[in-house]
Short mmCIF file of C-alpha atoms in Angstrom, two decimals:
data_model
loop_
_atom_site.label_atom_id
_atom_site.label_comp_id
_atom_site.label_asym_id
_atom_site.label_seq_id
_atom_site.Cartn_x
_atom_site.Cartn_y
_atom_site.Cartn_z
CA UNK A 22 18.37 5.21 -177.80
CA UNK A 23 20.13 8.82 -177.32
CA UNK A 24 20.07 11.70 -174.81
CA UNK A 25 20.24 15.19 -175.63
CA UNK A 26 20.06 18.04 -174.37
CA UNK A 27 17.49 21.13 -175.01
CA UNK A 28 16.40 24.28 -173.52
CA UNK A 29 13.24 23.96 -171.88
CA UNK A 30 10.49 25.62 -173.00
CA UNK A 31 10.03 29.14 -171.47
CA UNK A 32 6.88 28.63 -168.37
CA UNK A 33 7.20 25.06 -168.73
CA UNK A 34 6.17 24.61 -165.16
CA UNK A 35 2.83 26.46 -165.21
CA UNK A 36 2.53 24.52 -168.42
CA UNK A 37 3.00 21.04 -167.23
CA UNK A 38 0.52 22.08 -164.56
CA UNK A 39 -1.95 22.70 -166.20
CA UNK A 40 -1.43 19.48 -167.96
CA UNK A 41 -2.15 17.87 -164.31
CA UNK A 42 1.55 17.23 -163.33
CA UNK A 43 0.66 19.70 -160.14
CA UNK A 44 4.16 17.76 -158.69
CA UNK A 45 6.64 19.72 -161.16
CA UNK A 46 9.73 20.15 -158.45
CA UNK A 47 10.93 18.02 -155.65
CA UNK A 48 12.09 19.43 -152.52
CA UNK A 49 15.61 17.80 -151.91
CA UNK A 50 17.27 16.89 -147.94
CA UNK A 51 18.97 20.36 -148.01
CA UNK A 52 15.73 21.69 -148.57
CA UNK A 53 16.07 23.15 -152.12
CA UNK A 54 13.99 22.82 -154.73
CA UNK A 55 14.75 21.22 -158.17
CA UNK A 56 13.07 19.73 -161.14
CA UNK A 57 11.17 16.49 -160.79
CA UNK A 58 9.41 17.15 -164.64
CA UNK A 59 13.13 17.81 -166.39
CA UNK A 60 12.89 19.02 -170.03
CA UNK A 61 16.46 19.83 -170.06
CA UNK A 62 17.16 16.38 -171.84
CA UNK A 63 15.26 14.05 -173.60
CA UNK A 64 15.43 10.82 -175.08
CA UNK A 65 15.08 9.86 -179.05
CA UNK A 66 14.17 6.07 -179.88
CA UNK A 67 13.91 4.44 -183.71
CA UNK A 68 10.14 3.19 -184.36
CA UNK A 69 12.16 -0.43 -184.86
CA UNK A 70 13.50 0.14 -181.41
CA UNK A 71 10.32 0.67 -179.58
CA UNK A 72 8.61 -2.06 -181.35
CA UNK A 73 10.87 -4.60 -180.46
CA UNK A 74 10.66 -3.19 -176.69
CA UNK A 75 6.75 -3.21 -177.24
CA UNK A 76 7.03 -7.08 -178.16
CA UNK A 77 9.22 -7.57 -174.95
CA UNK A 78 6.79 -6.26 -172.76
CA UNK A 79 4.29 -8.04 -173.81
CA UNK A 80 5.95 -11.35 -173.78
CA UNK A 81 7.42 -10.44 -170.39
CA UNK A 82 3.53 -9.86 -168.99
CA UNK A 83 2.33 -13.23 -170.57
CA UNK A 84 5.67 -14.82 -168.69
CA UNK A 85 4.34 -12.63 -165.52
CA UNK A 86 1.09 -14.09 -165.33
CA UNK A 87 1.97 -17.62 -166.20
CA UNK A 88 4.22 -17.32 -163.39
CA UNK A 89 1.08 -16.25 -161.10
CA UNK A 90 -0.75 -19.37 -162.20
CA UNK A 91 2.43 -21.08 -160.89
CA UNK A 92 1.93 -19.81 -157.37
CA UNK A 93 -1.43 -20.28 -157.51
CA UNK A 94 -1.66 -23.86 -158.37
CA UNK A 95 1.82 -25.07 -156.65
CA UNK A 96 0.93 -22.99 -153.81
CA UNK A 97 3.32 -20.92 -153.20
CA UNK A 98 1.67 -18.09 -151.10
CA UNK A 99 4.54 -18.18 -148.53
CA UNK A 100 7.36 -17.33 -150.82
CA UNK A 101 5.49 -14.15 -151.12
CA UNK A 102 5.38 -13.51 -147.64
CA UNK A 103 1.39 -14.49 -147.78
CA UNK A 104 0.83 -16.60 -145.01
CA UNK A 105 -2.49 -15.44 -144.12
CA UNK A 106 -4.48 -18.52 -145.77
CA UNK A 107 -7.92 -16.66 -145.62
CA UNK A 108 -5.81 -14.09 -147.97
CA UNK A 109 -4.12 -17.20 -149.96
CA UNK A 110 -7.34 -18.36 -151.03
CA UNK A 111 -9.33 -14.89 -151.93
CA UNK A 112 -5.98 -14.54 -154.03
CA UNK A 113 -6.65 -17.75 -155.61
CA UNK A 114 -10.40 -17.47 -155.83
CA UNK A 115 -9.82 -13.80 -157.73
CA UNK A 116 -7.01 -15.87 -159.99
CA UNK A 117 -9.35 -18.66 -160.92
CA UNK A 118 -12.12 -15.75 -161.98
CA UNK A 119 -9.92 -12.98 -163.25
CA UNK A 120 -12.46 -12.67 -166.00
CA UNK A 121 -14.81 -11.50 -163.99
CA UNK A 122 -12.51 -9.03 -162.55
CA UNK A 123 -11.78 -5.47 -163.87
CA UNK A 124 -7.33 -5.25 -163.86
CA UNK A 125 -6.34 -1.97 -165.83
CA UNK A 126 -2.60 -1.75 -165.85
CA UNK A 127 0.74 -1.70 -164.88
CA UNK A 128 4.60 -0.66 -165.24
CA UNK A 129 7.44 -2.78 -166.24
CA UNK A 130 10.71 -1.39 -165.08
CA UNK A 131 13.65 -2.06 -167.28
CA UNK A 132 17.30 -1.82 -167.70
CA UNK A 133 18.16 -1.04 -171.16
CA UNK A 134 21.00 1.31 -173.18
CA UNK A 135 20.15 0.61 -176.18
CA UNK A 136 22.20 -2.46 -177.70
CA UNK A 137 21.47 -5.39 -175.49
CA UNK A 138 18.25 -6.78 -174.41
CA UNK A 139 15.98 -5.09 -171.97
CA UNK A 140 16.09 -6.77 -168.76
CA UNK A 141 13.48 -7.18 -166.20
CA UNK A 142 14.01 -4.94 -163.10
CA UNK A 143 10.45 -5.01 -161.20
CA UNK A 144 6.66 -5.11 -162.05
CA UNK A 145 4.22 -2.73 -160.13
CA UNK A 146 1.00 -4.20 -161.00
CA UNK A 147 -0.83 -3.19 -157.84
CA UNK A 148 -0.81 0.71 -157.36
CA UNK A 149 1.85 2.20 -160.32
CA UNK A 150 2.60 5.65 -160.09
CA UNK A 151 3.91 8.34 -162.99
CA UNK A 152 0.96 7.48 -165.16
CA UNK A 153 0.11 11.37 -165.41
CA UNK A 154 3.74 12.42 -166.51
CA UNK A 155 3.48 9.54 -169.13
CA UNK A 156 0.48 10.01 -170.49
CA UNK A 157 -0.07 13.58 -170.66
CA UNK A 158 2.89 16.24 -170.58
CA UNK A 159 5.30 14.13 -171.94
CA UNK A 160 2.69 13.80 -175.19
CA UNK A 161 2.14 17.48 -175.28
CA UNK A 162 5.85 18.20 -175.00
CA UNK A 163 6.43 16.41 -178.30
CA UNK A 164 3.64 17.98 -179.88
CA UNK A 165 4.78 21.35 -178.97
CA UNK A 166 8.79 20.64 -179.63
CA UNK A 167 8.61 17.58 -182.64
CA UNK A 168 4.80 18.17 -184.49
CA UNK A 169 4.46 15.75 -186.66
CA UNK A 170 6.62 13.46 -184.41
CA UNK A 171 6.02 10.03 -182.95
CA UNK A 172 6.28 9.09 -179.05
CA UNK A 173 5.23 5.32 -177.49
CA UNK A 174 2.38 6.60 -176.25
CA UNK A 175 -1.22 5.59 -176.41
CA UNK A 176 -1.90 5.02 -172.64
CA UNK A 177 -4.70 7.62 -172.76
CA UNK A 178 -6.82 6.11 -175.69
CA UNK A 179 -5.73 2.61 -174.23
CA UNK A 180 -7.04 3.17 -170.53
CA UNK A 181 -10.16 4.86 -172.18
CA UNK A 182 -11.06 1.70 -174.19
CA UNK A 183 -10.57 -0.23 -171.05
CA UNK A 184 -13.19 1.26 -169.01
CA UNK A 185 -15.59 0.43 -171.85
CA UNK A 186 -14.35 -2.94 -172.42
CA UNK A 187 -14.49 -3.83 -168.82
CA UNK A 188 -17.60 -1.54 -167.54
CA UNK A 189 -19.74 -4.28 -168.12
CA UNK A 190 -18.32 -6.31 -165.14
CA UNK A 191 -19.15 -3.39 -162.92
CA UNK A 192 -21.97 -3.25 -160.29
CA UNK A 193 -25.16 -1.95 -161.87
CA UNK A 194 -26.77 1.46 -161.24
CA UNK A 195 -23.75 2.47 -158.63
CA UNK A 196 -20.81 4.44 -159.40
CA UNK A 197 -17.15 3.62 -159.60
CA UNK A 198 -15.40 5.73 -156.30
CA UNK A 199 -11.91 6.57 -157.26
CA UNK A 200 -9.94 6.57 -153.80
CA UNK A 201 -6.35 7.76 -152.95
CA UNK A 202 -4.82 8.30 -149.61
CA UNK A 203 -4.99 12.11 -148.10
CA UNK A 204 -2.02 10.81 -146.50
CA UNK A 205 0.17 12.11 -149.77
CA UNK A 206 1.28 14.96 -149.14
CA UNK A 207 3.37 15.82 -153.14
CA UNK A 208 0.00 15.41 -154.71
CA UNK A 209 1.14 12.41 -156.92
CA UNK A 210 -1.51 9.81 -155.84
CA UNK A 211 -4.55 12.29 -156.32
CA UNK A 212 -3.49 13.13 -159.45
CA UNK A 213 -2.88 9.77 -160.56
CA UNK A 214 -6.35 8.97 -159.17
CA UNK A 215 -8.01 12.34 -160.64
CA UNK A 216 -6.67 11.14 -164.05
CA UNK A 217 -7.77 7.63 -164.21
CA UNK A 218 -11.24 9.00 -163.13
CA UNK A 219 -10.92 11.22 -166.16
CA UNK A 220 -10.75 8.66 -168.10
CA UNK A 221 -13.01 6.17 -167.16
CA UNK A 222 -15.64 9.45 -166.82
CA UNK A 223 -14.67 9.51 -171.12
CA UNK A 224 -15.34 5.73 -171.22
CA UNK A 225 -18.81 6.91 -170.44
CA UNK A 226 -18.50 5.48 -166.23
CA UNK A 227 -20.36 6.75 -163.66
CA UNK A 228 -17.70 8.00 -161.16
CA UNK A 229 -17.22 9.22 -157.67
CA UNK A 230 -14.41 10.29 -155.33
CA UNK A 231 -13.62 9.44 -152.06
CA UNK A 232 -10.33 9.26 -149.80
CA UNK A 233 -9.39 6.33 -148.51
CA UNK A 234 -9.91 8.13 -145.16
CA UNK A 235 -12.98 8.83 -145.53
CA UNK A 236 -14.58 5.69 -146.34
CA UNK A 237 -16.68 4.51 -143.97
CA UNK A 238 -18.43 1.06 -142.40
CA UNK A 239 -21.88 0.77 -141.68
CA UNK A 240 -22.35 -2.23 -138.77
CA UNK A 241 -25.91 -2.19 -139.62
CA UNK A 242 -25.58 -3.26 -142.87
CA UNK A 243 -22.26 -4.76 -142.98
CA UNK A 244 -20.97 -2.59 -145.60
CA UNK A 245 -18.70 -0.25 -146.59
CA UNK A 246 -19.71 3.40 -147.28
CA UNK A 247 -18.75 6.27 -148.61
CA UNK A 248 -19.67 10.10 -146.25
CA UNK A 249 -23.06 10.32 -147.51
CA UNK A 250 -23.87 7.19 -146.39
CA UNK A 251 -24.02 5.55 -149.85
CA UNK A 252 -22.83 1.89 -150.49
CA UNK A 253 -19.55 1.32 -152.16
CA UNK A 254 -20.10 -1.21 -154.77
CA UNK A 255 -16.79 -0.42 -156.74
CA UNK A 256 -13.71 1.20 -155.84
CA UNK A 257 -10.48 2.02 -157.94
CA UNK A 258 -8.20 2.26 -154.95
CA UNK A 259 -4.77 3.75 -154.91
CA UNK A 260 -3.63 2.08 -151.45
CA UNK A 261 -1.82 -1.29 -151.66
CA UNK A 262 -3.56 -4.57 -151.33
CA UNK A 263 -0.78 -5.20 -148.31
CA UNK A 264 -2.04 -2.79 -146.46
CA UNK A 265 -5.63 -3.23 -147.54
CA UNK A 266 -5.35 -6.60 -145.95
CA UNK A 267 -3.22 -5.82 -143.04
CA UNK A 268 -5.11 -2.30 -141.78
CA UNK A 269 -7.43 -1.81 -138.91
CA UNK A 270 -10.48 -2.56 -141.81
CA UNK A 271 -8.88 -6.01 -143.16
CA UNK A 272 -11.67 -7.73 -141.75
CA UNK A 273 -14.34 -6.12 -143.56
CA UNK A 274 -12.03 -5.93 -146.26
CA UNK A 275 -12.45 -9.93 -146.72
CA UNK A 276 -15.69 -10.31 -145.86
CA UNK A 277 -17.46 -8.38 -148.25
CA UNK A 278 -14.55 -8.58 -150.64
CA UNK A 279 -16.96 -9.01 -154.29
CA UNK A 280 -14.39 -11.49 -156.09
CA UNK A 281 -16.14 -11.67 -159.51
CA UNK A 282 -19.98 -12.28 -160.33
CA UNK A 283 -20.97 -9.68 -157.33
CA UNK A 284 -20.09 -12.42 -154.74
CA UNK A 285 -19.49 -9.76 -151.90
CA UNK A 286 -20.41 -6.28 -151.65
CA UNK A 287 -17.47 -4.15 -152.64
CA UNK A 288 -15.43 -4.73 -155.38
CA UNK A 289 -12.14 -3.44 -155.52
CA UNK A 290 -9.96 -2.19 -158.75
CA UNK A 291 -6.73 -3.36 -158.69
CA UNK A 292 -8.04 -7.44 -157.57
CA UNK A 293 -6.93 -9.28 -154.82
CA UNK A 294 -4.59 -11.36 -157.48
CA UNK A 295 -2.75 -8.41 -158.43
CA UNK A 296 -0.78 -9.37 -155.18
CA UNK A 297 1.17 -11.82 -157.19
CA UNK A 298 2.36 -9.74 -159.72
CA UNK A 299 3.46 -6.65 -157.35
CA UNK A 300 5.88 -8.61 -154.97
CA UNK A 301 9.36 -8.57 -156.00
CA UNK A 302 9.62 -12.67 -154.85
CA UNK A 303 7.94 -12.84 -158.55
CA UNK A 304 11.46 -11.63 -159.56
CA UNK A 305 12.64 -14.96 -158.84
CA UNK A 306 9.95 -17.66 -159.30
CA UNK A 307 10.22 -15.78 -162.94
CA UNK A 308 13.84 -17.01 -163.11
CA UNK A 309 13.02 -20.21 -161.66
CA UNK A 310 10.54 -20.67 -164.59
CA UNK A 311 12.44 -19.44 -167.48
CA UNK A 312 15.95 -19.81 -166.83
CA UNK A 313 18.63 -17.79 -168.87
CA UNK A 314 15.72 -16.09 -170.65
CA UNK A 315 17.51 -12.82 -172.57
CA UNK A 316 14.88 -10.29 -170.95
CA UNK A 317 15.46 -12.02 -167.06
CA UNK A 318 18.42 -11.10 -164.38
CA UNK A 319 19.51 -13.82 -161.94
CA UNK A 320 16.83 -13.99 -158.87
CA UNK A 321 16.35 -16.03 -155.76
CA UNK A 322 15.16 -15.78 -152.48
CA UNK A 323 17.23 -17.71 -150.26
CA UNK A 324 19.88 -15.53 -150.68
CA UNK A 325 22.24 -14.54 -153.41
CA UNK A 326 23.92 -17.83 -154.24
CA UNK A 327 26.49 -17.48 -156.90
CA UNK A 328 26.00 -13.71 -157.64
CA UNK A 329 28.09 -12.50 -154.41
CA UNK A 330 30.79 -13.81 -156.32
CA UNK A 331 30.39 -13.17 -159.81
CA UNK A 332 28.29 -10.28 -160.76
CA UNK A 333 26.85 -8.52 -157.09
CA UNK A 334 23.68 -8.21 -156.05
CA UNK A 335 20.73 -6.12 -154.92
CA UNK A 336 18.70 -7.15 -152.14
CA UNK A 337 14.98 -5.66 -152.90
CA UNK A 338 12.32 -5.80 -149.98
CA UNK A 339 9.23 -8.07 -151.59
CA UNK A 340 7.09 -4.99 -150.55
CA UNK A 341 9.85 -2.01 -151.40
CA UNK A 342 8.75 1.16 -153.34
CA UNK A 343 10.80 3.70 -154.62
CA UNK A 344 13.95 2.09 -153.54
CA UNK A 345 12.91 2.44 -150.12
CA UNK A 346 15.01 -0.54 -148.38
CA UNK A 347 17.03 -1.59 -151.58
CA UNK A 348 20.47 -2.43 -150.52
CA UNK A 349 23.72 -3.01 -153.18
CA UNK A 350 26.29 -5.22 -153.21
CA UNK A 351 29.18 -5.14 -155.32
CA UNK A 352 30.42 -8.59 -156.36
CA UNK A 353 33.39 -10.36 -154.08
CA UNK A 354 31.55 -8.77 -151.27
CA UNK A 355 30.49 -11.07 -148.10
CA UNK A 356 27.54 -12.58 -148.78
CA UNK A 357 24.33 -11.03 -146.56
CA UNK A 358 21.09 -12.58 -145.99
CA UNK A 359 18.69 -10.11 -144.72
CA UNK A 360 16.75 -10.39 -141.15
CA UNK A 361 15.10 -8.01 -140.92
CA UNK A 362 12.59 -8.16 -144.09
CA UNK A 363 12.00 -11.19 -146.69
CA UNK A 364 14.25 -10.03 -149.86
CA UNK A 365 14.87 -10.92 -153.49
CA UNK A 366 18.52 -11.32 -153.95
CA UNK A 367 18.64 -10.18 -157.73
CA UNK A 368 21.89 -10.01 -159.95
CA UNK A 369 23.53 -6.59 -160.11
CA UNK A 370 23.26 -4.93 -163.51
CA UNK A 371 23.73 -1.48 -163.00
CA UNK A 372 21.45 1.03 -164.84
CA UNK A 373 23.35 2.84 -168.10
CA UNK A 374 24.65 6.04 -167.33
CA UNK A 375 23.71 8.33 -170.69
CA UNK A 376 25.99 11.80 -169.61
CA UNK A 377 26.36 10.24 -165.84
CA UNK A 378 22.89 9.73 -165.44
CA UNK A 379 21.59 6.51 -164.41
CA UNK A 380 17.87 5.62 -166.39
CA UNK A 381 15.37 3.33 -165.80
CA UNK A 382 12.35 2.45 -168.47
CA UNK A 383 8.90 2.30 -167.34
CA UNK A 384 6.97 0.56 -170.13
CA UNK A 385 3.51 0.60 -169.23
CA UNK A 386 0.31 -2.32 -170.23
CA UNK A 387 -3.07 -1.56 -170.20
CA UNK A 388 -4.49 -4.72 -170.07
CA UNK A 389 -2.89 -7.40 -171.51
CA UNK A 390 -0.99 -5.01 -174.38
CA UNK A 391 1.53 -2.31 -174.11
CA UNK A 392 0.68 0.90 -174.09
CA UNK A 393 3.34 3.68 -173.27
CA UNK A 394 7.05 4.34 -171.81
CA UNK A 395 7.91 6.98 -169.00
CA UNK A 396 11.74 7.57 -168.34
CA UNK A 397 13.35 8.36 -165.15
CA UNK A 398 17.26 9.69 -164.48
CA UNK A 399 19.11 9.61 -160.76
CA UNK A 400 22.33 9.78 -159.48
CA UNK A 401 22.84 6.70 -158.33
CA UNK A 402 22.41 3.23 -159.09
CA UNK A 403 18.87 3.15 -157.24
CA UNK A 404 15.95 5.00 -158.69
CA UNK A 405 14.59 6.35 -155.82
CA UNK A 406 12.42 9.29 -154.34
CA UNK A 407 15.28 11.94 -156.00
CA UNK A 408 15.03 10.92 -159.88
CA UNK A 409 13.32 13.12 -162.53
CA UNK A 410 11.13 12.13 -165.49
CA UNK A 411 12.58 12.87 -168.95
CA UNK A 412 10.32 13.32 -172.03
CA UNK A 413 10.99 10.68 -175.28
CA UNK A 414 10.24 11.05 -178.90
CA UNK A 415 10.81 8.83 -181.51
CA UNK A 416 12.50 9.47 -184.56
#
């Protein structure tokens, strides 16, 4: 793994624009703007390299999910802040059928430089972002400045090929909505959204597109609807299951919730159980499970324990995104157990700085297999609203 730097390409923004990242620049506190897509750098990997990162993914989602069943069976809802038992057990009903259930993908976060062993920073399994940047530019960037080069990329055949696979479990004769929240105002959700509809609309799908805002609820028929009045039998939504269970429309939510076999009336793409995987409390069941595993950092949630003292810790909201919330605590530092939100206390290894930029991997799955990497820089230690997205190549 090595940075270096390049001159980017000359119109690279109207390019990457084109290429659907309409969210090239990020506006900044003092009101400037600066480069969100930054071509300035990239990042070159050995093939032997990514395959052995494309092995610990994989074995890191199998761990993931066998932790789920853990919760699941043992009960363990609460750790997760679920105490909602109506919630607990569509959770555990969706678990128990996951078969039946479409579940596209997701994005491991890791720390790694390099020489030692990735390590597990966070799983968003629920509602993932920087799919576009991954899948498309990024591939199109290599093509233009490495042909004939190599990049861990096949998210876009992969997601394709899971629409087929999995159309089958769909509702009959309806189309699939694709749903993001007008609330975003950069443009990242839709165009996360408008992607994935692109490719399940390859996979052959019949697709629609609605905002979450708009979707409607017929008390005549007890079902949800989209502004022509049409029922919504299946709906990729880009709004998280917390706050699809919490909202003004949780009700309706769970009643008509279709949890495999078309047991409801509206069946929703990420599933209920994808609420196990997306809560950083995982973080710790995960080391509870497989202690001292090489890929795993310290976790627990009833505060840091031993880490105050010997290696610092970050205390991670169960329901954080974008660092929103994280809080850093350098070891030998009074220990601090948070009020004010349930936490993961998780052991302090502080992403590599390559030319004083801190990076963070995002190895996606599609499915159950890996499927493509996305690399973001910031300034400091948490990757938050700020960082940029670097292209890779390998080789």
């Amino acid at each position: 793994m090595e940075r270096r730097t390049t001159a980017p390409r000359p119109d690279w923004q109207r390019t990457v624009e084109e290429q659907g990242l309409v969210y090239p620049l990020t506006r900044y506190p003092d009101d400037s703007l600066r480069p969100y897509w930054d071509e300035s750098a990239y990042y070159v990997f050995s093939l032997p390299e990514v395959e052995a990162l494309e092995e610990v993914v994989e074995e890191l989602h199998r761990m993931c999910l066998a932790a789920a069943g853990h919760i699941v069976t043992a009960r363990r809802f609460a750790d997760l802040g679920i105490t909602d038992p109506r919630v607990a057990e569509l959770i555990a009903e969706a678990w128990h059928r996951r078969s039946e259930l479409p579940s596209v993908y997701g994005r491991f976060d890791l720390r790694y430089d390099g020489t030692g062993p990735a390590k597990l920073l966070e799983y968003n399994a629920d509602t993932p972002t920087s799919l576009v940047e991954a899948a498309s530019p990024q591939w199109f960037w290599m093509e233009d400045r490495f042909p004939g080069a190599d990049q861990w990329n096949s998210l876009h055949e992969r997601l394709v090929a899971a629409w087929k696979k999995q159309s089958a479990l769909l509702p009959p004769g309806t189309p699939l909505y694709f749903a993001h929240s007008a609330a975003d105002e950069l443009g990242e959700d839709l165009m996360t959204v408008a992607y994935l509809k692109e490719t399940a609309e390859q996979a052959g799908l019949d697709t629609d597109w609605i905002s979450m805002e708009e979707i409607g609820w017929d008390p005549l028929s007890g079902r949800f609807v989209d502004n022509q009045l049409r029922f919504i039998r299946s709906c990729f939504k880009l709004y998280p299951w917390e706050w699809l269970t919490t909202d003004r429309f949780a009700g309706h939510v769970l009643d008509t919730l279709d949890n495999g076999g078309g047991t409801g009336s509206t069946l929703w793409i990420e599933p209920v159980w994808k609420m196990l995987l997306s809560n950083k409390a995982l973080l710790a069941i995960l080391w509870e499970l497989y202690p001292d595993h090489p890929n795993l950092l310290p976790a627990y949630l009833d505060g840091p324990r031993e880490l105050a003292r010997t290696t610092g810790y970050v205390a991670k909201p169960l329901l954080g995104r974008e660092g929103a919330g994280v809080t850093v605590h350098e070891p030998g530092a009074t220990p601090v157990v948070r009020a004010d939100e349930p936490c993961c206390y998780q052991e302090l290894a502080p992403l590599p700085a390559f030319d004083g930029n801190r990076v963070v991997l995002g190895a996606w799955v599609v499915e159950d297999e890996s499927a493509g990497l996305g690399i973001r820089e910031s300034a400091g230690l948490i990757t938050d609203e700020y960082a940029r997205f670097l292209p890779h190549v390998i080789l």
